PDB file of C-alpha atoms in Angstrom:
ATOM      1  CA  MET E   1      59.939-190.637  81.187  1.00  0.00           C
ATOM      2  CA  ARG E   2      63.432-191.603  82.385  1.00  0.00           C
ATOM      3  CA  LEU E   3      64.208-194.946  83.980  1.00  0.00           C
ATOM      4  CA  ARG E   4      65.349-194.882  87.611  1.00  0.00           C
ATOM      5  CA  CYS E   5      68.610-196.469  88.773  1.00  0.00           C
ATOM      6  CA  ALA E   6      69.456-197.188  92.428  1.00  0.00           C
ATOM      7  CA  VAL E   7      73.082-197.528  93.517  1.00  0.00           C
ATOM      8  CA  LEU E   8      73.216-199.516  96.744  1.00  0.00           C
ATOM      9  CA  ASP E   9      75.691-199.154  99.617  1.00  0.00           C
ATOM     10  CA  ASP E  10      77.421-196.080  98.229  1.00  0.00           C
ATOM     11  CA  PHE E  11      78.788-195.394 101.701  1.00  0.00           C
ATOM     12  CA  GLN E  12      81.300-192.795 100.536  1.00  0.00           C
ATOM     13  CA  GLN E  13      78.856-191.195  98.065  1.00  0.00           C
ATOM     14  CA  VAL E  14      81.371-191.447  95.217  1.00  0.00           C
ATOM     15  CA  ALA E  15      79.576-193.647  92.668  1.00  0.00           C
ATOM     16  CA  THR E  16      78.652-190.705  90.465  1.00  0.00           C
ATOM     17  CA  GLU E  17      82.047-189.013  90.937  1.00  0.00           C
ATOM     18  CA  VAL E  18      84.460-191.806  90.002  1.00  0.00           C
ATOM     19  CA  ALA E  19      82.698-192.613  86.722  1.00  0.00           C
ATOM     20  CA  ASP E  20      81.167-190.672  83.851  1.00  0.00           C
ATOM     21  CA  TRP E  21      77.420-191.299  83.873  1.00  0.00           C
ATOM     22  CA  SER E  22      76.695-188.909  80.997  1.00  0.00           C
ATOM     23  CA  PRO E  23      76.222-191.731  78.450  1.00  0.00           C
ATOM     24  CA  VAL E  24      72.983-192.689  80.238  1.00  0.00           C
ATOM     25  CA  ALA E  25      72.019-189.405  81.921  1.00  0.00           C
ATOM     26  CA  GLY E  26      69.427-188.495  79.331  1.00  0.00           C
ATOM     27  CA  GLU E  27      67.522-191.730  79.843  1.00  0.00           C
ATOM     28  CA  VAL E  28      68.310-192.700  83.433  1.00  0.00           C
ATOM     29  CA  GLU E  29      67.897-190.898  86.764  1.00  0.00           C
ATOM     30  CA  THR E  30      70.501-192.215  89.204  1.00  0.00           C
ATOM     31  CA  VAL E  31      69.966-192.236  92.975  1.00  0.00           C
ATOM     32  CA  SER E  32      72.678-193.499  95.330  1.00  0.00           C
ATOM     33  CA  PHE E  33      71.996-194.775  98.836  1.00  0.00           C
ATOM     34  CA  ALA E  34      74.603-194.238 101.536  1.00  0.00           C
ATOM     35  CA  GLU E  35      72.680-196.297 104.078  1.00  0.00           C
ATOM     36  CA  HIS E  36      72.635-200.102 104.067  1.00  0.00           C
ATOM     37  CA  PHE E  37      69.285-201.850 103.843  1.00  0.00           C
ATOM     38  CA  GLY E  38      69.646-204.827 106.146  1.00  0.00           C
ATOM     39  CA  THR E  39      66.359-206.621 105.555  1.00  0.00           C
ATOM     40  CA  GLU E  40      64.360-207.724 102.547  1.00  0.00           C
ATOM     41  CA  ASP E  41      61.454-205.546 103.651  1.00  0.00           C
ATOM     42  CA  GLU E  42      63.715-202.480 103.686  1.00  0.00           C
ATOM     43  CA  LEU E  43      65.118-203.352 100.258  1.00  0.00           C
ATOM     44  CA  ALA E  44      61.709-203.999  98.738  1.00  0.00           C
ATOM     45  CA  ALA E  45      60.403-200.681 100.014  1.00  0.00           C
ATOM     46  CA  ALA E  46      63.458-198.679  98.928  1.00  0.00           C
ATOM     47  CA  LEU E  47      63.708-200.236  95.456  1.00  0.00           C
ATOM     48  CA  ALA E  48      60.016-200.421  94.552  1.00  0.00           C
ATOM     49  CA  ASP E  49      60.224-197.509  92.113  1.00  0.00           C
ATOM     50  CA  PHE E  50      63.486-198.437  90.397  1.00  0.00           C
ATOM     51  CA  ASP E  51      64.047-200.103  87.034  1.00  0.00           C
ATOM     52  CA  ILE E  52      67.789-200.636  87.476  1.00  0.00           C
ATOM     53  CA  VAL E  53      69.853-201.543  90.553  1.00  0.00           C
ATOM     54  CA  VAL E  54      73.654-201.436  90.927  1.00  0.00           C
ATOM     55  CA  THR E  55      74.909-203.509  93.856  1.00  0.00           C
ATOM     56  CA  LEU E  56      78.401-203.936  95.304  1.00  0.00           C
ATOM     57  CA  ARG E  57      79.945-207.393  95.355  1.00  0.00           C
ATOM     58  CA  GLU E  58      77.907-209.880  97.451  1.00  0.00           C
ATOM     59  CA  ARG E  59      76.823-207.424 100.118  1.00  0.00           C
ATOM     60  CA  VAL E  60      73.114-207.600  99.233  1.00  0.00           C
ATOM     61  CA  ALA E  61      71.331-210.878  98.461  1.00  0.00           C
ATOM     62  CA  PHE E  62      68.751-211.027  95.692  1.00  0.00           C
ATOM     63  CA  PRO E  63      66.688-214.170  96.346  1.00  0.00           C
ATOM     64  CA  ALA E  64      63.562-215.178  94.471  1.00  0.00           C
ATOM     65  CA  SER E  65      61.367-213.597  97.137  1.00  0.00           C
ATOM     66  CA  LEU E  66      62.939-210.171  96.561  1.00  0.00           C
ATOM     67  CA  PHE E  67      62.654-210.350  92.780  1.00  0.00           C
ATOM     68  CA  ALA E  68      58.955-211.142  93.240  1.00  0.00           C
ATOM     69  CA  ARG E  69      58.544-207.897  95.198  1.00  0.00           C
ATOM     70  CA  LEU E  70      60.262-205.748  92.554  1.00  0.00           C
ATOM     71  CA  PRO E  71      58.052-206.017  89.439  1.00  0.00           C
ATOM     72  CA  ARG E  72      59.518-202.842  87.966  1.00  0.00           C
ATOM     73  CA  LEU E  73      63.134-204.100  88.086  1.00  0.00           C
ATOM     74  CA  LYS E  74      64.606-204.888  84.667  1.00  0.00           C
ATOM     75  CA  LEU E  75      68.388-204.716  85.109  1.00  0.00           C
ATOM     76  CA  LEU E  76      70.633-205.738  88.021  1.00  0.00           C
ATOM     77  CA  VAL E  77      74.327-204.842  87.797  1.00  0.00           C
ATOM     78  CA  ALA E  78      76.688-206.460  90.316  1.00  0.00           C
ATOM     79  CA  SER E  79      80.350-205.511  90.619  1.00  0.00           C
ATOM     80  CA  GLY E  80      82.605-208.427  89.769  1.00  0.00           C
ATOM     81  CA  MET E  81      81.894-211.371  87.496  1.00  0.00           C
ATOM     82  CA  ARG E  82      81.072-213.852  90.255  1.00  0.00           C
ATOM     83  CA  ASN E  83      78.146-213.504  92.648  1.00  0.00           C
ATOM     84  CA  THR E  84      76.739-216.288  94.824  1.00  0.00           C
ATOM     85  CA  VAL E  85      73.880-214.323  96.439  1.00  0.00           C
ATOM     86  CA  ILE E  86      71.823-213.650  93.318  1.00  0.00           C
ATOM     87  CA  ASP E  87      69.152-216.177  92.344  1.00  0.00           C
ATOM     88  CA  TYR E  88      69.759-216.182  88.599  1.00  0.00           C
ATOM     89  CA  ALA E  89      66.845-218.495  87.811  1.00  0.00           C
ATOM     90  CA  ALA E  90      64.480-216.168  89.659  1.00  0.00           C
ATOM     91  CA  ALA E  91      65.957-213.159  87.858  1.00  0.00           C
ATOM     92  CA  GLU E  92      65.297-214.795  84.504  1.00  0.00           C
ATOM     93  CA  ALA E  93      61.796-215.842  85.555  1.00  0.00           C
ATOM     94  CA  HIS E  94      60.978-212.224  86.447  1.00  0.00           C
ATOM     95  CA  GLY E  95      62.509-210.803  83.284  1.00  0.00           C
ATOM     96  CA  VAL E  96      65.536-209.263  84.999  1.00  0.00           C
ATOM     97  CA  THR E  97      68.844-209.096  83.124  1.00  0.00           C
ATOM     98  CA  VAL E  98      71.894-209.536  85.390  1.00  0.00           C
ATOM     99  CA  CYS E  99      75.260-208.108  84.375  1.00  0.00           C
ATOM    100  CA  GLY E 100      78.669-207.854  86.033  1.00  0.00           C
ATOM    101  CA  THR E 101      81.856-205.817  85.823  1.00  0.00           C
ATOM    102  CA  ALA E 102      85.554-206.474  85.891  1.00  0.00           C
ATOM    103  CA  SER E 103      87.381-206.460  89.209  1.00  0.00           C
ATOM    104  CA  THR E 104      91.025-206.565  90.219  1.00  0.00           C
ATOM    105  CA  SER E 105      92.728-208.550  92.967  1.00  0.00           C
ATOM    106  CA  THR E 106      95.267-205.809  93.636  1.00  0.00           C
ATOM    107  CA  PRO E 107      93.341-203.905  96.362  1.00  0.00           C
ATOM    108  CA  PRO E 108      92.727-206.947  98.620  1.00  0.00           C
ATOM    109  CA  VAL E 109      96.351-208.018  98.237  1.00  0.00           C
ATOM    110  CA  GLU E 110      97.545-204.583  99.313  1.00  0.00           C
ATOM    111  CA  LEU E 111      95.100-204.412 102.209  1.00  0.00           C
ATOM    112  CA  THR E 112      96.178-207.857 103.390  1.00  0.00           C
ATOM    113  CA  TRP E 113      99.715-206.588 103.760  1.00  0.00           C
ATOM    114  CA  ALA E 114      98.601-203.332 105.349  1.00  0.00           C
ATOM    115  CA  LEU E 115      96.771-205.360 107.996  1.00  0.00           C
ATOM    116  CA  LEU E 116      99.545-207.880 108.474  1.00  0.00           C
ATOM    117  CA  LEU E 117     102.202-205.194 108.871  1.00  0.00           C
ATOM    118  CA  GLY E 118     100.005-203.058 111.091  1.00  0.00           C
ATOM    119  CA  LEU E 119      99.304-206.059 113.292  1.00  0.00           C
ATOM    120  CA  ALA E 120     102.936-207.191 113.433  1.00  0.00           C
ATOM    121  CA  ARG E 121     104.281-203.762 114.381  1.00  0.00           C
ATOM    122  CA  GLY E 122     101.443-202.647 116.668  1.00  0.00           C
ATOM    123  CA  LEU E 123     100.805-199.557 114.537  1.00  0.00           C
ATOM    124  CA  VAL E 124      97.343-198.743 115.849  1.00  0.00           C
ATOM    125  CA  THR E 125      98.397-199.112 119.472  1.00  0.00           C
ATOM    126  CA  GLU E 126     101.512-196.989 118.967  1.00  0.00           C
ATOM    127  CA  ASN E 127      99.704-194.343 116.908  1.00  0.00           C
ATOM    128  CA  ASP E 128      96.937-194.014 119.485  1.00  0.00           C
ATOM    129  CA  ALA E 129      99.478-193.698 122.292  1.00  0.00           C
ATOM    130  CA  LEU E 130     101.565-191.110 120.449  1.00  0.00           C
ATOM    131  CA  ARG E 131      98.545-188.950 119.628  1.00  0.00           C
ATOM    132  CA  SER E 132      97.078-189.133 123.120  1.00  0.00           C
ATOM    133  CA  GLY E 133     100.224-188.574 125.164  1.00  0.00           C
ATOM    134  CA  GLY E 134     100.495-192.243 126.069  1.00  0.00           C
ATOM    135  CA  PRO E 135     103.609-194.370 126.607  1.00  0.00           C
ATOM    136  CA  TRP E 136     106.552-194.029 124.247  1.00  0.00           C
ATOM    137  CA  GLN E 137     107.254-197.419 122.620  1.00  0.00           C
ATOM    138  CA  GLN E 138     104.959-199.833 124.397  1.00  0.00           C
ATOM    139  CA  THR E 139     105.008-202.739 121.924  1.00  0.00           C
ATOM    140  CA  VAL E 140     107.770-204.979 120.585  1.00  0.00           C
ATOM    141  CA  GLY E 141     107.162-205.663 116.906  1.00  0.00           C
ATOM    142  CA  ALA E 142     107.125-209.101 115.351  1.00  0.00           C
ATOM    143  CA  ASP E 143     109.714-209.617 112.606  1.00  0.00           C
ATOM    144  CA  LEU E 144     108.733-210.812 109.143  1.00  0.00           C
ATOM    145  CA  HIS E 145     112.129-211.708 107.655  1.00  0.00           C
ATOM    146  CA  GLY E 146     112.898-215.351 108.307  1.00  0.00           C
ATOM    147  CA  ARG E 147     109.449-216.073 109.737  1.00  0.00           C
ATOM    148  CA  HIS E 148     106.893-218.492 108.357  1.00  0.00           C
ATOM    149  CA  LEU E 149     103.867-217.272 106.407  1.00  0.00           C
ATOM    150  CA  GLY E 150     101.105-219.800 105.883  1.00  0.00           C
ATOM    151  CA  ILE E 151      98.564-219.083 103.157  1.00  0.00           C
ATOM    152  CA  LEU E 152      95.205-220.812 102.994  1.00  0.00           C
ATOM    153  CA  GLY E 153      94.226-220.594  99.334  1.00  0.00           C
ATOM    154  CA  LEU E 154      96.746-219.916  96.572  1.00  0.00           C
ATOM    155  CA  GLY E 155      94.491-218.391  93.919  1.00  0.00           C
ATOM    156  CA  LYS E 156      94.827-214.970  92.298  1.00  0.00           C
ATOM    157  CA  ILE E 157      94.979-213.153  95.623  1.00  0.00           C
ATOM    158  CA  GLY E 158      96.800-215.770  97.676  1.00  0.00           C
ATOM    159  CA  SER E 159      99.578-216.205  95.131  1.00  0.00           C
ATOM    160  CA  ARG E 160     100.237-212.455  95.011  1.00  0.00           C
ATOM    161  CA  VAL E 161     100.257-212.294  98.809  1.00  0.00           C
ATOM    162  CA  ALA E 162     102.808-215.112  98.686  1.00  0.00           C
ATOM    163  CA  HIS E 163     105.079-213.169  96.325  1.00  0.00           C
ATOM    164  CA  VAL E 164     105.166-210.219  98.737  1.00  0.00           C
ATOM    165  CA  GLY E 165     105.985-212.555 101.607  1.00  0.00           C
ATOM    166  CA  LEU E 166     108.872-213.985  99.632  1.00  0.00           C
ATOM    167  CA  ALA E 167     110.086-210.453  98.905  1.00  0.00           C
ATOM    168  CA  PHE E 168     110.175-209.816 102.662  1.00  0.00           C
ATOM    169  CA  GLY E 169     112.392-212.881 103.055  1.00  0.00           C
ATOM    170  CA  MET E 170     109.694-215.014 104.658  1.00  0.00           C
ATOM    171  CA  HIS E 171     109.377-218.771 104.356  1.00  0.00           C
ATOM    172  CA  VAL E 172     106.028-219.251 102.620  1.00  0.00           C
ATOM    173  CA  SER E 173     103.881-222.363 102.566  1.00  0.00           C
ATOM    174  CA  ALA E 174     100.339-222.847 101.316  1.00  0.00           C
ATOM    175  CA  TRP E 175      97.450-225.280 101.545  1.00  0.00           C
ATOM    176  CA  SER E 176      93.954-225.771 100.200  1.00  0.00           C
ATOM    177  CA  GLN E 177      91.896-228.826  99.374  1.00  0.00           C
ATOM    178  CA  ASN E 178      92.791-228.734  95.674  1.00  0.00           C
ATOM    179  CA  LEU E 179      96.260-227.220  95.740  1.00  0.00           C
ATOM    180  CA  THR E 180      98.876-229.261  93.881  1.00  0.00           C
ATOM    181  CA  LYS E 181     102.620-229.377  94.425  1.00  0.00           C
ATOM    182  CA  GLU E 182     103.124-228.410  90.794  1.00  0.00           C
ATOM    183  CA  TYR E 183     101.245-225.145  91.214  1.00  0.00           C
ATOM    184  CA  ALA E 184     102.845-224.404  94.588  1.00  0.00           C
ATOM    185  CA  ASP E 185     106.244-224.900  92.967  1.00  0.00           C
ATOM    186  CA  GLU E 186     105.217-222.586  90.134  1.00  0.00           C
ATOM    187  CA  VAL E 187     104.344-219.833  92.633  1.00  0.00           C
ATOM    188  CA  GLY E 188     107.565-220.536  94.524  1.00  0.00           C
ATOM    189  CA  VAL E 189     106.124-221.715  97.830  1.00  0.00           C
ATOM    190  CA  ARG E 190     106.081-224.992  99.731  1.00  0.00           C
ATOM    191  CA  LEU E 191     102.947-227.125  99.696  1.00  0.00           C
ATOM    192  CA  ALA E 192     102.022-227.869 103.307  1.00  0.00           C
ATOM    193  CA  ALA E 193     101.254-231.522 103.982  1.00  0.00           C
ATOM    194  CA  SER E 194      97.967-230.567 105.645  1.00  0.00           C
ATOM    195  CA  LYS E 195      95.953-227.686 106.982  1.00  0.00           C
ATOM    196  CA  GLU E 196      97.022-228.711 110.470  1.00  0.00           C
ATOM    197  CA  GLU E 197     100.711-228.672 109.591  1.00  0.00           C
ATOM    198  CA  LEU E 198     100.405-225.229 108.036  1.00  0.00           C
ATOM    199  CA  LEU E 199      98.625-223.770 111.069  1.00  0.00           C
ATOM    200  CA  ALA E 200     101.005-225.290 113.610  1.00  0.00           C
ATOM    201  CA  GLY E 201     104.144-224.150 111.805  1.00  0.00           C
ATOM    202  CA  SER E 202     103.205-220.605 110.780  1.00  0.00           C
ATOM    203  CA  ASP E 203     103.995-217.325 112.490  1.00  0.00           C
ATOM    204  CA  PHE E 204     101.453-215.567 110.261  1.00  0.00           C
ATOM    205  CA  VAL E 205      98.421-217.165 108.624  1.00  0.00           C
ATOM    206  CA  SER E 206      96.523-215.378 105.850  1.00  0.00           C
ATOM    207  CA  ILE E 207      93.205-216.656 104.483  1.00  0.00           C
ATOM    208  CA  HIS E 208      92.396-216.367 100.768  1.00  0.00           C
ATOM    209  CA  LEU E 209      89.698-218.948 100.121  1.00  0.00           C
ATOM    210  CA  ALA E 210      86.301-218.612  98.514  1.00  0.00           C
ATOM    211  CA  LEU E 211      83.389-219.322 100.844  1.00  0.00           C
ATOM    212  CA  SER E 212      81.727-222.655 100.121  1.00  0.00           C
ATOM    213  CA  ASP E 213      80.269-225.596 101.996  1.00  0.00           C
ATOM    214  CA  ARG E 214      83.809-226.997 102.235  1.00  0.00           C
ATOM    215  CA  THR E 215      85.378-223.848 103.640  1.00  0.00           C
ATOM    216  CA  ARG E 216      82.608-222.627 105.951  1.00  0.00           C
ATOM    217  CA  GLY E 217      83.924-223.034 109.503  1.00  0.00           C
ATOM    218  CA  LEU E 218      87.234-224.363 108.180  1.00  0.00           C
ATOM    219  CA  ILE E 219      89.069-222.631 111.045  1.00  0.00           C
ATOM    220  CA  GLY E 220      87.324-223.611 114.264  1.00  0.00           C
ATOM    221  CA  PRO E 221      88.371-224.121 117.894  1.00  0.00           C
ATOM    222  CA  ALA E 222      90.595-227.113 117.108  1.00  0.00           C
ATOM    223  CA  GLU E 223      92.380-225.291 114.304  1.00  0.00           C
ATOM    224  CA  LEU E 224      92.904-222.106 116.331  1.00  0.00           C
ATOM    225  CA  ALA E 225      94.349-224.241 119.130  1.00  0.00           C
ATOM    226  CA  LEU E 226      97.094-225.376 116.729  1.00  0.00           C
ATOM    227  CA  LEU E 227      98.414-221.830 116.283  1.00  0.00           C
ATOM    228  CA  LYS E 228     101.446-220.717 118.251  1.00  0.00           C
ATOM    229  CA  PRO E 229     100.785-218.254 121.093  1.00  0.00           C
ATOM    230  CA  THR E 230     102.947-215.833 119.068  1.00  0.00           C
ATOM    231  CA  ALA E 231     101.050-216.371 115.808  1.00  0.00           C
ATOM    232  CA  HIS E 232      98.918-213.823 113.962  1.00  0.00           C
ATOM    233  CA  LEU E 233      95.843-214.591 111.846  1.00  0.00           C
ATOM    234  CA  VAL E 234      94.686-212.384 108.944  1.00  0.00           C
ATOM    235  CA  ASN E 235      91.318-212.803 107.222  1.00  0.00           C
ATOM    236  CA  THR E 236      90.410-210.609 104.255  1.00  0.00           C
ATOM    237  CA  SER E 237      88.349-213.325 102.570  1.00  0.00           C
ATOM    238  CA  ARG E 238      85.019-214.239 104.209  1.00  0.00           C
ATOM    239  CA  ALA E 239      84.151-214.144 107.901  1.00  0.00           C
ATOM    240  CA  ALA E 240      82.342-217.494 107.893  1.00  0.00           C
ATOM    241  CA  ILE E 241      85.556-219.354 107.058  1.00  0.00           C
ATOM    242  CA  VAL E 242      86.600-218.709 110.662  1.00  0.00           C
ATOM    243  CA  ASP E 243      84.389-219.656 113.621  1.00  0.00           C
ATOM    244  CA  GLN E 244      83.744-216.186 115.032  1.00  0.00           C
ATOM    245  CA  ASP E 245      83.012-217.332 118.587  1.00  0.00           C
ATOM    246  CA  ALA E 246      86.189-219.414 118.625  1.00  0.00           C
ATOM    247  CA  LEU E 247      88.213-216.462 117.321  1.00  0.00           C
ATOM    248  CA  LEU E 248      86.790-214.161 120.003  1.00  0.00           C
ATOM    249  CA  ALA E 249      87.646-216.706 122.691  1.00  0.00           C
ATOM    250  CA  ALA E 250      91.212-217.068 121.409  1.00  0.00           C
ATOM    251  CA  LEU E 251      91.689-213.289 121.402  1.00  0.00           C
ATOM    252  CA  HIS E 252      90.205-212.722 124.852  1.00  0.00           C
ATOM    253  CA  GLU E 253      92.191-215.583 126.343  1.00  0.00           C
ATOM    254  CA  GLY E 254      95.430-214.506 124.669  1.00  0.00           C
ATOM    255  CA  ARG E 255      95.933-217.864 122.972  1.00  0.00           C
ATOM    256  CA  ILE E 256      97.200-216.108 119.829  1.00  0.00           C
ATOM    257  CA  ALA E 257      99.185-212.898 119.549  1.00  0.00           C
ATOM    258  CA  GLY E 258      96.577-211.179 117.437  1.00  0.00           C
ATOM    259  CA  ALA E 259      94.239-211.182 114.468  1.00  0.00           C
ATOM    260  CA  ALA E 260      93.394-208.763 111.693  1.00  0.00           C
ATOM    261  CA  VAL E 261      90.040-208.990 109.917  1.00  0.00           C
ATOM    262  CA  ASP E 262      88.330-207.072 107.137  1.00  0.00           C
ATOM    263  CA  VAL E 263      85.207-209.243 106.893  1.00  0.00           C
ATOM    264  CA  PHE E 264      82.378-209.894 109.344  1.00  0.00           C
ATOM    265  CA  ASP E 265      79.385-212.159 109.808  1.00  0.00           C
ATOM    266  CA  VAL E 266      77.098-209.101 109.716  1.00  0.00           C
ATOM    267  CA  GLU E 267      77.933-206.021 107.658  1.00  0.00           C
ATOM    268  CA  PRO E 268      77.919-203.184 108.455  1.00  0.00           C
ATOM    269  CA  LEU E 269      79.035-204.346 111.868  1.00  0.00           C
ATOM    270  CA  PRO E 270      76.453-203.530 114.591  1.00  0.00           C
ATOM    271  CA  ALA E 271      77.591-201.017 117.193  1.00  0.00           C
ATOM    272  CA  ASP E 272      77.343-203.597 119.980  1.00  0.00           C
ATOM    273  CA  HIS E 273      79.097-206.423 118.114  1.00  0.00           C
ATOM    274  CA  PRO E 274      81.743-208.083 120.345  1.00  0.00           C
ATOM    275  CA  LEU E 275      84.430-207.780 117.678  1.00  0.00           C
ATOM    276  CA  ARG E 276      84.343-203.994 118.112  1.00  0.00           C
ATOM    277  CA  THR E 277      85.856-204.338 121.579  1.00  0.00           C
ATOM    278  CA  ALA E 278      87.884-207.535 121.240  1.00  0.00           C
ATOM    279  CA  PRO E 279      91.510-207.309 122.428  1.00  0.00           C
ATOM    280  CA  ARG E 280      94.454-208.092 120.139  1.00  0.00           C
ATOM    281  CA  LEU E 281      92.333-207.329 117.085  1.00  0.00           C
ATOM    282  CA  LEU E 282      93.008-204.991 114.156  1.00  0.00           C
ATOM    283  CA  ALA E 283      89.805-204.575 112.156  1.00  0.00           C
ATOM    284  CA  THR E 284      88.747-202.606 109.085  1.00  0.00           C
ATOM    285  CA  PRO E 285      85.218-202.191 107.626  1.00  0.00           C
ATOM    286  CA  HIS E 286      85.524-204.495 104.586  1.00  0.00           C
ATOM    287  CA  LEU E 287      87.936-202.291 102.672  1.00  0.00           C
ATOM    288  CA  GLY E 288      89.472-205.099 100.615  1.00  0.00           C
ATOM    289  CA  TYR E 289      87.867-204.032  97.356  1.00  0.00           C
ATOM    290  CA  VAL E 290      87.540-200.322  98.212  1.00  0.00           C
ATOM    291  CA  SER E 291      90.058-198.419  96.125  1.00  0.00           C
ATOM    292  CA  ARG E 292      89.702-195.659  93.579  1.00  0.00           C
ATOM    293  CA  ALA E 293      90.861-197.814  90.670  1.00  0.00           C
ATOM    294  CA  ASN E 294      88.418-200.581  91.577  1.00  0.00           C
ATOM    295  CA  TYR E 295      85.545-198.131  91.991  1.00  0.00           C
ATOM    296  CA  GLU E 296      86.355-196.509  88.655  1.00  0.00           C
ATOM    297  CA  THR E 297      86.124-199.971  87.091  1.00  0.00           C
ATOM    298  CA  TYR E 298      82.964-200.999  88.952  1.00  0.00           C
ATOM    299  CA  TYR E 299      80.946-197.894  88.260  1.00  0.00           C
ATOM    300  CA  GLY E 300      82.456-197.139  84.879  1.00  0.00           C
ATOM    301  CA  GLN E 301      81.517-200.593  83.618  1.00  0.00           C
ATOM    302  CA  ALA E 302      78.141-200.373  85.372  1.00  0.00           C
ATOM    303  CA  VAL E 303      77.434-197.373  83.135  1.00  0.00           C
ATOM    304  CA  GLU E 304      78.567-199.433  80.133  1.00  0.00           C
ATOM    305  CA  ASP E 305      76.257-202.262  81.201  1.00  0.00           C
ATOM    306  CA  ILE E 306      73.319-199.874  81.510  1.00  0.00           C
ATOM    307  CA  ARG E 307      74.061-198.259  78.136  1.00  0.00           C
ATOM    308  CA  ALA E 308      74.285-201.650  76.440  1.00  0.00           C
ATOM    309  CA  PHE E 309      71.033-202.771  78.065  1.00  0.00           C
ATOM    310  CA  LEU E 310      69.270-199.628  76.883  1.00  0.00           C
ATOM    311  CA  ASP E 311      70.584-200.332  73.377  1.00  0.00           C
ATOM    312  CA  GLY E 312      69.186-203.860  73.527  1.00  0.00           C
ATOM    313  CA  THR E 313      72.618-205.558  73.517  1.00  0.00           C
ATOM    314  CA  PRO E 314      73.463-206.468  77.165  1.00  0.00           C
ATOM    315  CA  VAL E 315      77.130-207.156  77.929  1.00  0.00           C
ATOM    316  CA  ARG E 316      78.932-209.082  80.680  1.00  0.00           C
ATOM    317  CA  ARG E 317      75.816-211.078  81.463  1.00  0.00           C
ATOM    318  CA  LEU E 318      75.830-213.252  84.586  1.00  0.00           C
ATOM    319  CA  GLY E 319      73.864-216.382  85.354  1.00  0.00           C
TER     320      GLY E 319
END
């Protein structure tokens, strides 16, 4: 009797296309789910008959209560090698092996610039107008060359975003709680004296911080009030870093020129969520990690993880 493997949140139904699952096909039946299970009850019901689960990034939490409801589960594979929504102690207590995969920072870097450029040049507005017989040239684009780019978080993603900004001829500064002048100098950017200075002096602000107790709500009403009326904010990191109500208020009141976001407090975003109709907003459905190369890595290494587990020699273990 073959084991059963569930692939969660396979919205595009490509998990079994971008990777070769033949190494485990004889022993594992794979079922992908295009719909998102938003509650623990839905997850427990859907996964009750599965021995293996493949989950994308941190989209689905696996707390102790869920592990307790999945007695058949033996292997959990999460894309990436860092996951803060899995209770590793509970997984071990229930005999569940947790493994990860490699991931690359290239796709979120590229999407960050797609959003920033689209926002600066009004691409969605102009495209919609052109295709619907609307006005010819109704926006005046914001220049990048010579403008100030402020980066919150200068890690793997933030530093690469900085290099692109420098290539555009922008003045780039960065800040985070632990950022040193030595590392900022190494990347080639200026270390801002404070978060407040960075926000007040930037024409574009891009967020690249991990979500933690220190960064949750880091950009609230007071911080948004520091931005210039002509400034643009880009968030491809985590929604909770920015106070969502404060951001909505700033957009509706026109206190900033615009924002671009790829992350939300609830995902998938409900149909009636206020961000769907907010003015001055360019939004994408969490596409930061969604690229063919990344998917080939995620699912290809998920197959490797499953094969190794079946052989009794798990690899890339997490926890």
